[in-house]
Short mmCIF file of C-alpha atoms and ligand atoms in Angstrom, two decimals:
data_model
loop_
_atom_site.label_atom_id
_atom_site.label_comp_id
_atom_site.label_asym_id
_atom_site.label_seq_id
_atom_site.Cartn_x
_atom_site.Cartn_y
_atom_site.Cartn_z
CA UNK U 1 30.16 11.46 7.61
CA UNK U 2 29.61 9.31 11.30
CA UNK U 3 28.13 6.00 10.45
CA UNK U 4 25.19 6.65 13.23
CA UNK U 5 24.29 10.06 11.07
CA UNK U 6 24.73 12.30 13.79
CA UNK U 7 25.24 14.75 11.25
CA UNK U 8 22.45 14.40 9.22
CA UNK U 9 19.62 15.70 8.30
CA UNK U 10 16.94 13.96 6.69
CA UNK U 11 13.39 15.44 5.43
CA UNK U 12 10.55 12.92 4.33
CA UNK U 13 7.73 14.35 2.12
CA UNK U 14 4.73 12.47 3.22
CA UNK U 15 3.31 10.89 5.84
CA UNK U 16 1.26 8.16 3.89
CA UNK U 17 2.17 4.68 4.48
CA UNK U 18 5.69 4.91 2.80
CA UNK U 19 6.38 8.17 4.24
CA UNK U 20 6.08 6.70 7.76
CA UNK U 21 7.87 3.29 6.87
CA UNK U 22 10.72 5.14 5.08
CA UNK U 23 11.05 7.26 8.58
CA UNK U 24 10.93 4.30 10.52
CA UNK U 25 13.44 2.12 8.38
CA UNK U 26 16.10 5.27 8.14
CA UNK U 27 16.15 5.51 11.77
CA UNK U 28 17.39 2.08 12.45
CA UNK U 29 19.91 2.94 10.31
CA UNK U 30 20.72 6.04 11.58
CA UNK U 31 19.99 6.20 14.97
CA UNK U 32 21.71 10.07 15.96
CA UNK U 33 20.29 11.59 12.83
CA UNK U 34 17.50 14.39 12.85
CA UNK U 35 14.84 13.20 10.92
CA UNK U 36 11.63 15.41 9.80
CA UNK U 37 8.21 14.45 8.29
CA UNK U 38 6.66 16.94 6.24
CA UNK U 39 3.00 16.31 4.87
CA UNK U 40 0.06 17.90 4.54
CA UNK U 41 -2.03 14.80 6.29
CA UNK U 42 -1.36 12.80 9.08
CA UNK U 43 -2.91 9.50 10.32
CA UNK U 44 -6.52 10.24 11.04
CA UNK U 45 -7.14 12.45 7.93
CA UNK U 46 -9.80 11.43 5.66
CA UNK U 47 -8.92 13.62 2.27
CA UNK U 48 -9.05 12.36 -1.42
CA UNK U 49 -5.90 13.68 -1.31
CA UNK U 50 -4.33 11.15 0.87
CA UNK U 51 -4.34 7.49 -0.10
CA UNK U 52 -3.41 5.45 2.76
CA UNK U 53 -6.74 5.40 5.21
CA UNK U 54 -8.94 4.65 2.22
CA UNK U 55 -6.65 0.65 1.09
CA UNK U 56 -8.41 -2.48 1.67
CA UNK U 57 -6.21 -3.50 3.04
CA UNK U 58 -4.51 -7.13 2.25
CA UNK U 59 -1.50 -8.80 1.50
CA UNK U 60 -1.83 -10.50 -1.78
CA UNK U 61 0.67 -9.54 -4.70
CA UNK U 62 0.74 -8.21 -7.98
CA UNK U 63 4.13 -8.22 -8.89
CA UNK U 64 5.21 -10.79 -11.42
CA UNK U 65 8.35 -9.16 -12.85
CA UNK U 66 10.95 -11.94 -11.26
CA UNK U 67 12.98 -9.23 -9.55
CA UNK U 68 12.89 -5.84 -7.62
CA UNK U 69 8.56 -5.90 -7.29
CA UNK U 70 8.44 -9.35 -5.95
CA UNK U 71 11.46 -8.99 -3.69
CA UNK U 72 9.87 -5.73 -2.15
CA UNK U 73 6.71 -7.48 -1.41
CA UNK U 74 8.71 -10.45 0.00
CA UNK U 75 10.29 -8.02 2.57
CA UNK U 76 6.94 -6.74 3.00
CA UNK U 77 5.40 -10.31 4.12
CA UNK U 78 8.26 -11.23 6.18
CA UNK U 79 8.41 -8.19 7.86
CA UNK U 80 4.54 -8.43 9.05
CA UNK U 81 5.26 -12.15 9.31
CA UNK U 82 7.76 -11.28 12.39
CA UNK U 83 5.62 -8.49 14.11
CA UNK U 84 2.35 -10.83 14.18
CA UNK U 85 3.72 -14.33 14.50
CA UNK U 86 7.22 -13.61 16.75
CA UNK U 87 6.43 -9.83 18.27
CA UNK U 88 2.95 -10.68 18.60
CA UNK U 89 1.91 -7.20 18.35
CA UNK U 90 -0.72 -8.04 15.76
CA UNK U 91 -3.53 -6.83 18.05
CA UNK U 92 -1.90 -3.48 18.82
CA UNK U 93 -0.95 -2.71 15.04
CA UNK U 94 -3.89 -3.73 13.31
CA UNK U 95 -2.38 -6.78 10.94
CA UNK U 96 -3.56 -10.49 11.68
CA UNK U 97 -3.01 -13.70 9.57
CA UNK U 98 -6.17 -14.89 7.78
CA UNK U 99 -6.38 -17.11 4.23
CA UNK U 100 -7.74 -16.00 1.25
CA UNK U 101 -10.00 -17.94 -1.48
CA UNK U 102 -9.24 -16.45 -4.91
CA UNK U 103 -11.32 -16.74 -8.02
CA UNK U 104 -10.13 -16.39 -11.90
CA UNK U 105 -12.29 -16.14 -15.06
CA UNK U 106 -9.05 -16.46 -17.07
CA UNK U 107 -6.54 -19.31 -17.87
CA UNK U 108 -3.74 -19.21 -15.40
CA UNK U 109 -1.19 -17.92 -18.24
CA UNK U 110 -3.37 -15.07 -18.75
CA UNK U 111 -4.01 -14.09 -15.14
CA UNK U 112 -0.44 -12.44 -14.30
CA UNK U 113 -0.35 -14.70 -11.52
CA UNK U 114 2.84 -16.14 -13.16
CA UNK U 115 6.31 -14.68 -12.96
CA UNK U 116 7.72 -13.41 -15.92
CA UNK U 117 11.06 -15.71 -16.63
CA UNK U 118 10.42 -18.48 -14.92
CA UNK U 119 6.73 -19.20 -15.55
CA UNK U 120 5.73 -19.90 -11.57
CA UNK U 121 3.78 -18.66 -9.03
CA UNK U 122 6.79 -16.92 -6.55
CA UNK U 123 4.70 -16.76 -3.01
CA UNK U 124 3.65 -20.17 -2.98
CA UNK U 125 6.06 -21.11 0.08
CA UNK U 126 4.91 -17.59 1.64
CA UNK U 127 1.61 -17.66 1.96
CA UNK U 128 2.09 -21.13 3.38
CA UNK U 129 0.88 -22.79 0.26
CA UNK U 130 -1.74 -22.13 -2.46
CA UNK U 131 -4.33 -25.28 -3.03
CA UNK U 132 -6.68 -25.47 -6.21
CA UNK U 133 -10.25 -25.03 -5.13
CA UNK U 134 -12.83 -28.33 -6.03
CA UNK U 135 -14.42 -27.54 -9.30
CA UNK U 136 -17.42 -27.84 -7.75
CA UNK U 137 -17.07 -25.19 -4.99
CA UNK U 138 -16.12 -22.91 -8.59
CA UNK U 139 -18.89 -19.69 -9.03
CA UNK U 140 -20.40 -19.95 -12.59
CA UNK U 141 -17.68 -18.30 -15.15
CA UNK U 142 -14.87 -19.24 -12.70
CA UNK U 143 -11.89 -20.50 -14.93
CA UNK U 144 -10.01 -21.29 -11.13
CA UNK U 145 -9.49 -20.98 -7.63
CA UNK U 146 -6.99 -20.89 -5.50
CA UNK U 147 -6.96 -21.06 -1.51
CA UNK U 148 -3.91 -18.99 -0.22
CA UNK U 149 -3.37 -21.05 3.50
CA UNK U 150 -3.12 -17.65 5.04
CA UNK U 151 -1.73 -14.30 4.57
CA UNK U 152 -2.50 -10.54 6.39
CA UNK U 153 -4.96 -8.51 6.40
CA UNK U 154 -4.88 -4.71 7.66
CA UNK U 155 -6.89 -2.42 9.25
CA UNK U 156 -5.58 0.62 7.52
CA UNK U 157 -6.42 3.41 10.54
CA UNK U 158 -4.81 1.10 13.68
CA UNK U 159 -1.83 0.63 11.17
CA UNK U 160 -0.94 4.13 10.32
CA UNK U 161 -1.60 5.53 13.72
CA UNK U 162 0.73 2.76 15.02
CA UNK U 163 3.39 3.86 12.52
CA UNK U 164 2.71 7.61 13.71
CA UNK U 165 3.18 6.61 16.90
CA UNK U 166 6.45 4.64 16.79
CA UNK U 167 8.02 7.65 14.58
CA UNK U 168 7.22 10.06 17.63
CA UNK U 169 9.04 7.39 19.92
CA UNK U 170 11.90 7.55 17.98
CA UNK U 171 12.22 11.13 17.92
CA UNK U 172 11.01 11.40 14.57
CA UNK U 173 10.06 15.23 14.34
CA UNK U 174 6.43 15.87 12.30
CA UNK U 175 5.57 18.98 10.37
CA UNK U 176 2.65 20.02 8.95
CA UNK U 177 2.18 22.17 5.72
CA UNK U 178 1.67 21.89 2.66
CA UNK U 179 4.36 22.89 -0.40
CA UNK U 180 3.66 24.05 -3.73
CA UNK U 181 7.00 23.68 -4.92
CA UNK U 182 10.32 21.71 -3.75
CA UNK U 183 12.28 25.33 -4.17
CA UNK U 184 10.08 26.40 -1.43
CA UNK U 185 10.49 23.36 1.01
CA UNK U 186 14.25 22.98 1.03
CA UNK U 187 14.22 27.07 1.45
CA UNK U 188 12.54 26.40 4.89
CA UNK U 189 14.56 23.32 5.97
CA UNK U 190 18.46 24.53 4.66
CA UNK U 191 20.52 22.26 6.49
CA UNK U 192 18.84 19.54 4.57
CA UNK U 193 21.13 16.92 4.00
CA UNK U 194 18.72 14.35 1.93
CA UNK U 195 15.27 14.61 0.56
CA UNK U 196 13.58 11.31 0.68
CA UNK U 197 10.43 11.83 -1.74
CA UNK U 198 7.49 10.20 -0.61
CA UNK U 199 4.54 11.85 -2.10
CA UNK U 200 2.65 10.28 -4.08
CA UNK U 201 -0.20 11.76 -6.17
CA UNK U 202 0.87 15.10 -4.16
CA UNK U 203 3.78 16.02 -6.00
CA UNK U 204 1.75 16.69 -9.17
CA UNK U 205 0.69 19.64 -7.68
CA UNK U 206 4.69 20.74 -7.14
CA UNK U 207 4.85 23.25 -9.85
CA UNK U 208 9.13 22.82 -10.28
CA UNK U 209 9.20 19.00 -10.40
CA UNK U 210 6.65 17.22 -11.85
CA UNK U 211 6.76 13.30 -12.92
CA UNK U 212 4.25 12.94 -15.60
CA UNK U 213 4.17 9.37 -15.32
CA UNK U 214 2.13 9.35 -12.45
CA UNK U 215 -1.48 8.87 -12.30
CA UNK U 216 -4.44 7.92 -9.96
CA UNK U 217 -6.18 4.57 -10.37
CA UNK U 218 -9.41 5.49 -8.63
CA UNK U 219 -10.91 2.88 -6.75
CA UNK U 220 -14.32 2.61 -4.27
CA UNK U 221 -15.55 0.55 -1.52
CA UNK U 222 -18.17 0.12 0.93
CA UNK U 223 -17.17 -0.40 4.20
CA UNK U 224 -20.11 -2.81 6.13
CA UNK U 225 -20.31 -3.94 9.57
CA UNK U 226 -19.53 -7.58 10.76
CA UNK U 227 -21.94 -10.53 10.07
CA UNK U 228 -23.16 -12.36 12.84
CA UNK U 229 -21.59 -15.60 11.04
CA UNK U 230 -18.01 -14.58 11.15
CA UNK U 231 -15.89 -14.54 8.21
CA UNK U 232 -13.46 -16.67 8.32
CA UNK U 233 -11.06 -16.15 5.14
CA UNK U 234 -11.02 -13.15 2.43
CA UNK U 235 -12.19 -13.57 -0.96
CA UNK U 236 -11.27 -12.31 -4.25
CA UNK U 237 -12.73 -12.78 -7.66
CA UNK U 238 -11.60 -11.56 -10.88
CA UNK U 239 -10.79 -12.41 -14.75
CA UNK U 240 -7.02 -11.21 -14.25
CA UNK U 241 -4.90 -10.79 -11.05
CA UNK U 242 -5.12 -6.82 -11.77
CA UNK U 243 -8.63 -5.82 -13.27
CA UNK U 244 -11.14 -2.52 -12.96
CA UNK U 245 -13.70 -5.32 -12.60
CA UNK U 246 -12.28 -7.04 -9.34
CA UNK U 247 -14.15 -7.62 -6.50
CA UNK U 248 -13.07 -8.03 -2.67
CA UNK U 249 -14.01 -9.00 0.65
CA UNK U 250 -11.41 -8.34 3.51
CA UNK U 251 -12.63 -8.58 7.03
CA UNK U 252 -10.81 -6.60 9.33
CA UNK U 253 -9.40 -7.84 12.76
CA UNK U 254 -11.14 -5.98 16.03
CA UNK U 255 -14.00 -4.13 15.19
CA UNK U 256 -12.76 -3.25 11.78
CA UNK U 257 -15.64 -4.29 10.12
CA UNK U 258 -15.66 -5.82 6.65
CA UNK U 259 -14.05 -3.47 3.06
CA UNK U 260 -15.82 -4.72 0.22
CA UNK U 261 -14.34 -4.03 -3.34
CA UNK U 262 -13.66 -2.47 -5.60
CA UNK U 263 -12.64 -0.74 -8.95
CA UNK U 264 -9.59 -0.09 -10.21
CA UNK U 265 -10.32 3.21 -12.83
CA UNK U 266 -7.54 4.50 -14.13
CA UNK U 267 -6.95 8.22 -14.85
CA UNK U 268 -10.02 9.32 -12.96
CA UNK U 269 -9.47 11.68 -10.30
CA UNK U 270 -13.41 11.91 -9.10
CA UNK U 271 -13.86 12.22 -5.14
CA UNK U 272 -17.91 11.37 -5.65
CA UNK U 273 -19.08 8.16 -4.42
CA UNK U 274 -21.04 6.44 -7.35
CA UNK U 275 -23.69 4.84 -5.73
CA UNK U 276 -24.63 2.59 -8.92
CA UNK U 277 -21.09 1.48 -8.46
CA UNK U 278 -21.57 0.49 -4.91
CA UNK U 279 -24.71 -1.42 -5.21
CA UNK U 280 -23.19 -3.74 -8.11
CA UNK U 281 -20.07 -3.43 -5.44
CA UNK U 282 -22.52 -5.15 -2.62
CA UNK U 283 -23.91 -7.48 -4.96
CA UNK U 284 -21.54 -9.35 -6.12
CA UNK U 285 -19.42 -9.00 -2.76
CA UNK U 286 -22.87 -11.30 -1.12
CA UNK U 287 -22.41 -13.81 -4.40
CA UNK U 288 -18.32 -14.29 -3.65
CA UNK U 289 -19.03 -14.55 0.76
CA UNK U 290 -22.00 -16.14 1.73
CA UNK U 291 -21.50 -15.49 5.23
CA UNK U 292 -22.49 -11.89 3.98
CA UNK U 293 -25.86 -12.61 3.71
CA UNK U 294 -27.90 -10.62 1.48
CA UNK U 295 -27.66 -7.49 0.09
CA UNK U 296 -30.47 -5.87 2.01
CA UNK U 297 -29.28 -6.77 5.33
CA UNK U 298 -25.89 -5.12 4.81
CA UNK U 299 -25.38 -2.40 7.28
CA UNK U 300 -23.43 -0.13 5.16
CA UNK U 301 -20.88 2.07 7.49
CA UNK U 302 -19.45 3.91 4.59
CA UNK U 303 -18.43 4.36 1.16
CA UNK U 304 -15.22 5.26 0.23
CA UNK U 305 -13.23 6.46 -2.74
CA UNK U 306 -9.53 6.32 -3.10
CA UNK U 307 -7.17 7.19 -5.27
CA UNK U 308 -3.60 4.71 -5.90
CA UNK U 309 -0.53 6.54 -7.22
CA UNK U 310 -0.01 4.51 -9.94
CA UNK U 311 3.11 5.15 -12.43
CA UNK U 312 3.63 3.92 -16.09
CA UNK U 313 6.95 2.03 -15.15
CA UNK U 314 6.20 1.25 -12.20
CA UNK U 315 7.24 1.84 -8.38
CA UNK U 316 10.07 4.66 -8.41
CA UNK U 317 12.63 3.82 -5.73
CA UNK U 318 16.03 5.71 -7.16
CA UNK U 319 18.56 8.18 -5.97
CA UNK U 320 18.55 11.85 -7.85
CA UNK U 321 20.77 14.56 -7.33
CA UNK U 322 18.36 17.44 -7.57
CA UNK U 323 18.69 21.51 -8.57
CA UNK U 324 21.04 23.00 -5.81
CA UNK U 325 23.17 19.48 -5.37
CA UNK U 326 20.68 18.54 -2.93
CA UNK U 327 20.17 14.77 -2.37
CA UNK U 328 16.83 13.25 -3.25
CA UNK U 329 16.04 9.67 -2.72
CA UNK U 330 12.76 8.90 -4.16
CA UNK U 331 10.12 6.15 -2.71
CA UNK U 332 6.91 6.70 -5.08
CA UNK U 333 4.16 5.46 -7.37
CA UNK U 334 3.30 1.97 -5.46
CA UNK U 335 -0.42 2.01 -7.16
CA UNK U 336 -2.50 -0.82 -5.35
CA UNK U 337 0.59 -2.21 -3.27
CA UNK U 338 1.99 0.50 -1.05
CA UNK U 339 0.97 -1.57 2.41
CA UNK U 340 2.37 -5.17 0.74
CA UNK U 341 5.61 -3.40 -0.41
CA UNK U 342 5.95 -0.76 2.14
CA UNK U 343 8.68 -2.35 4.21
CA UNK U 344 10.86 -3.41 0.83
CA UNK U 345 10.44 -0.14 -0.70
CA UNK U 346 11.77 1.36 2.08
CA UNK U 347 14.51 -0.83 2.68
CA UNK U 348 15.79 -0.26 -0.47
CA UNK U 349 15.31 3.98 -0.53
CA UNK U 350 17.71 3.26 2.37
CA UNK U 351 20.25 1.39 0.88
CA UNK U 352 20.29 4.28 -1.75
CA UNK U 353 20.80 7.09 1.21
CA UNK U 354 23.98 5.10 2.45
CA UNK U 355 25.09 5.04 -1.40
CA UNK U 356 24.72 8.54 -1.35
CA UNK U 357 26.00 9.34 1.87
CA UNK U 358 29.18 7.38 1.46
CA UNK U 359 32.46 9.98 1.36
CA UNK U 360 33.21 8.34 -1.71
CA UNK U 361 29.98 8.41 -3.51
CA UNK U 362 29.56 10.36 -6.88
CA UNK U 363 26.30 10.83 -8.48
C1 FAD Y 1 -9.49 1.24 -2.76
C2 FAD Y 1 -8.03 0.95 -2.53
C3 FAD Y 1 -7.63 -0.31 -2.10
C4 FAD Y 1 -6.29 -0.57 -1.87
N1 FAD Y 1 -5.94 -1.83 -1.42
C5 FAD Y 1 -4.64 -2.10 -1.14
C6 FAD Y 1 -4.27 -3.38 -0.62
O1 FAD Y 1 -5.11 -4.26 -0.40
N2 FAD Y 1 -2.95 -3.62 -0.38
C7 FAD Y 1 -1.99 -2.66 -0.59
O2 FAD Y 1 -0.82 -2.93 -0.35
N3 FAD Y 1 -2.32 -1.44 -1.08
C8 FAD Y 1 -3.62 -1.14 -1.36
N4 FAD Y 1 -3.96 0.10 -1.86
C9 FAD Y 1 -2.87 1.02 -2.26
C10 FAD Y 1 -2.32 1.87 -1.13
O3 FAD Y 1 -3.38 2.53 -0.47
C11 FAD Y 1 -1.33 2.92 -1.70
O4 FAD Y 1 -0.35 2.30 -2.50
C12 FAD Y 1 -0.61 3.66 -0.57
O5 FAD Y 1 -1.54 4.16 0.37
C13 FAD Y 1 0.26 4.80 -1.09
O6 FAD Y 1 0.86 5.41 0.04
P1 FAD Y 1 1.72 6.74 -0.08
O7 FAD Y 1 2.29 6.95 1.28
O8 FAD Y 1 2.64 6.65 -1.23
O9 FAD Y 1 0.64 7.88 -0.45
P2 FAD Y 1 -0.39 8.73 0.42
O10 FAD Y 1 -1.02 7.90 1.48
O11 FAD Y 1 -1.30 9.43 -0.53
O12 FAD Y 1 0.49 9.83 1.15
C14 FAD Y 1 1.07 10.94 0.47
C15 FAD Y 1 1.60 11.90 1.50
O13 FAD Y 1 2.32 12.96 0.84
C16 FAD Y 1 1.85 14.21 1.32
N5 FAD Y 1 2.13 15.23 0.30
C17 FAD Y 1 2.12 15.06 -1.04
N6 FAD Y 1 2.47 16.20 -1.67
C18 FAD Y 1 2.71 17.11 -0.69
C19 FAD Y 1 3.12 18.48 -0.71
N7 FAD Y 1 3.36 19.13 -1.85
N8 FAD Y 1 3.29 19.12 0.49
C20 FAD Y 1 3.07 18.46 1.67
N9 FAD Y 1 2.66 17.17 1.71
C21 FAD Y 1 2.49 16.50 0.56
C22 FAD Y 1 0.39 13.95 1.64
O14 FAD Y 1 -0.17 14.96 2.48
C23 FAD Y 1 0.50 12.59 2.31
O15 FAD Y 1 0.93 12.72 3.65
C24 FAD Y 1 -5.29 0.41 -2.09
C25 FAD Y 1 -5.70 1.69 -2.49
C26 FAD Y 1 -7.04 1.97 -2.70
C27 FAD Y 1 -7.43 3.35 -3.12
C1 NAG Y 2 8.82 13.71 -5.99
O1 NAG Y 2 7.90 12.75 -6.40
C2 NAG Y 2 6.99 13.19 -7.34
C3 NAG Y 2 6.01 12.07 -7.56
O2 NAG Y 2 5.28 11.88 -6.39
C4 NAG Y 2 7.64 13.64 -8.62
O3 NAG Y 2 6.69 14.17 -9.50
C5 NAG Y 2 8.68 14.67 -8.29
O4 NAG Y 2 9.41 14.91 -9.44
C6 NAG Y 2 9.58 14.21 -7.16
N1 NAG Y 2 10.42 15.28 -6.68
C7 NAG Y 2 11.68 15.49 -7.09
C8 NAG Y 2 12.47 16.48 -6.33
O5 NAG Y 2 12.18 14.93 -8.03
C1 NAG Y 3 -14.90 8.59 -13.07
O1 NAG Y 3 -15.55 7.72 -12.16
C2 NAG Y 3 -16.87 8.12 -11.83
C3 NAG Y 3 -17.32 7.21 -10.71
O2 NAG Y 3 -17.36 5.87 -11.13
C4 NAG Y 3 -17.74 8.08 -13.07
O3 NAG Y 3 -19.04 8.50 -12.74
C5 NAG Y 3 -17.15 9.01 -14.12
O4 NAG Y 3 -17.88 8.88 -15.31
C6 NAG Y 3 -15.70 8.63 -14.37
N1 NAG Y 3 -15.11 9.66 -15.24
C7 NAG Y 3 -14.40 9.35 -16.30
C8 NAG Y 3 -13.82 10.50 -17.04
O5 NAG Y 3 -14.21 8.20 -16.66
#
C-alpha cells in the first residue's frame, strides 16, 4: 500500500458534520486517494432526517469521562481555535469566539461538570478561564454560575457549506442516494477499499446492519432575529450540565440571528414543532438574556426540531471488519456534541484507517 493512498479507495456514508470532517481529515492524510461521499442530504437540506443544520450551535462540553470524550473535544477547540484566531477565516466559516455565562440549579458534584477520576473541571485553561458569577447577579433557584472567558459559537449553515466546499476543492467526489442496506452500497462502489461509517440516525433504516444502541434525543428551538441591544456573550441555564430541561441562548456571528433552546427528549422521533414547548422555550430564554427583551417583541424566524444520534455507550469511533472482508471504520452516535468533537472524532477514525491499512495489520 503507497503511503499517499494512491491506491485507495475510500467511501464516506454521510455528509452531516462528521461525514464532511472525516473527508476532510482523510485527505490530508492521503492526499492521491479517491475519496467518495455518499448521503442522502447535503449542506442546504432541511430534513428531520439530517441533524447537522438544525445544532445550536456552541462549543461547550459534556464529556467528563477523563479520556477519549474530552480529548476529542480538546482537538475540536483547538482546531477552531487555529482557523479563527491564526487563519482568521472565522468570518468566511461561520465560527467566532464569544464567552458564555452558565447557570446551575445543582451542587457542582452533581452537575457532571467534573471529570470522572480526577474530580476537576478539564477546559478551564481552554476556554481561557472559568470565573464564579457574584451571588448576586445568581437567577432565583441558581445553585451557581460560571463565566466561560470565551469559547465558539457556530452558525451551523455557513459551517457545513464551508466544509462542502473545501471537500469539492480537494477533489472529494459527492454522491447522492440513498441506501437501504450496506450489501447494496458496496455492490455499487466494488473497488471499495474502506467504508468509513458516518451515518448517524440513518443507518437504522439499513435493514443488514443495524446498531440498536442508537437513538434520537429530540430537541427544539426557535430561531429569533437580532436585538437591537447586541448580545454580547451566550447563556446557559440548567440543574445538570446535560438536562431535557436546559435552556440556551447562542447568538450567531453575521446575520445569524439568535437559537434559543432547547430540549433534550430522548427516544422521541416526532418532526412536529410543539408550540407549547416553544413559548415556555421563549420565556425563559427573555428571563436568562435580558438584552432579549420581552417575549412579545421576539421576532420569531423559525422553529426547529432536531434530532441528536445519541448511543447508550457513547460516541462509536472503532475499526470493524465487515461481511465480505470489507473494511469499515466507524465515526457515529456523537448525540449533542458532533460540531465540539467533530475534528477529534475524525482524527481518530483516521488513525484507525492507517491501522487498517498497514501491510501488516490483522483484524
Ligand atoms: C437542537 C440541537 C442542538 C444541538 N446543539 C449542538 C451544539 O451546541 N454543539 C454540538 O457540538 N452539537 C450540537 N448538536 C448535535 C449535532 O447536531 C449532532 O451531533 C451532529 O449534527 C451529528 O452529525 P452527523 O454527521 O453524525 O449526522 P447527520 O447530520 O444526521 O448526518 C447523517 C448523514 O448520513 C446520511 N445517511 C444516513 N443513512 C444513510 C443511508 N442509508 N443512505 C444514504 N445516506 C445516509 C444522511 O443523509 C446525512 O448526510 C445539536 C443537535 C440538536 C438537534
Ligand atoms: C453504520 O452505523 C450505524 C449507526 O449509524 C450502525 O447501525 C451500522 O451497524 C453501521 N454499519 C456497519 C457496516 O456496521
Ligand atoms: C414527543 O415530543 C412531542 C413534542 O414535544 C410531544 O408532543 C410528544 O408527546 C412526545 N412523545 C412521546 C412519546 O414522548
Amino acid at each position: 500500500m503507497e503511503s499517499n493512498g494512491s491506491s485507495s479507495n475510500f467511501l464516506v456514508l454521510g455528509a452531516g458534520v462528521i461525514g464532511l470532517t472525516t473527508a476532510l481529515t482523510l485527505r490530508q492524510s492521503y492526499p492521491d486517494s479517491s475519496i467518495t461521499i455518499v448521503a442522502k442530504h447535503f449542506p442546504g437540506d432541511r430534513s428531520i432526517e439530517y441533524t447537522s443544520p438544525w445544532a445550536g450551535a456552541n462549543w461547550a462540553t459534556m464529556a467528563n469521562d477523563n479520556g477519549p470524550l474530552e480529548d476529542y473535544d480538546r482537538v475540536t477547540f483547538k482546531k477552531f481555535a487555529e482557523m479563527v484566531d491564526n487563519e482568521g477565516i472565522g468570518e468566511e466559516i461561520g465560527i467566532g469566539r464569544m464567552g458564555m455565562r452558565a447557570f446551575f440549579d445543582s451542587k457542582i458534584e452533581e452537575t457532571g461538570l467534573l471529570s470522572q477520576g480526577t474530580g476537576k473541571v478539564w477546559f478551564d485553561k481552554l476556554v481561557g478561564g472559568l470565573t464564579k458569577v457574584d451571588e448576586r447577579e445568581l437567577p432565583e433557584g441558581a445553585a451557581f454560575g460560571l463565566d466561560f472567558k470565551s469559547t465558539f459559537r457556530i452558525h451551523t449553515q455557513v459551517y457545513l457549506n464551508w466544509l462542502q466546499v473545501q471537500a469539492l476543492k480537494q477533489k472529494i467526489k459527492t454522491v447522492r442516494r440513498h441506501y437501504p442496506s450496506l450489501t447494496a452500497l458496496l455492490a455499487d462502489f466494488p473497488s471499495t477499499t474502506l467504508l468509513l461509517n458516518c451515518s448517524a440516525l440513518g443507518s437504522l433504516h439499513l435493514s443488514d446492519v443495524k446498531d440498536t444502541n442508537i437513538y434520537p434525543t429530540r430537541g427544539q428551538t426557535v430561531l429569533v432575529a437580532e436585538p437591537k441591544v447586541p448580545i454580547e456573550r451566550m447563556y446557559l441555564r440548567s440543574p445538570k450540565r446535560v438536562d431535557p430541561t436546559v435552556s440556551y441562548v447562542f447568538p450567531r456571528l453575521n446575520g445569524g440571528g439568535v437559537i434559543l433552546g432547547g430540549s433534550r427528549q430522548d427516544g422521541n422521533w416526532s418532526a412536529d414543532v410543539d408550540y407549547e414547548l416553544s413559548e415556555s422555550i421563549m420565556r425563559k430564554c427573555c428571563e436568562l438574556c435580558p438584552e432579549l427583551g420581552r417575549v412579545e417583541d421576539l421576532q420569531v424566524i423559525s422553529h426547529n426540531v432536531g434530532l441528536r444520534p445519541s448511543r447508550v455507550g457513547g460516541t462509536r469511533v472503532e475499526l470493524e471488519s465487515w461481511g465480505n472482508g470489507v473494511l469499515v471504520v466507524h465515526n457515529y452516535g456523537h448525540a449533542g456534541a458532533g460540531f465540539q468533537s467533530s475534528w477529534g472524532t475524525a482524527e481518530r477514525a483516521v488513525e484507525l484507517v492507517k491501522k487498517a491499512l498497514k501491510p501488516e495489520a490483522k483484524l
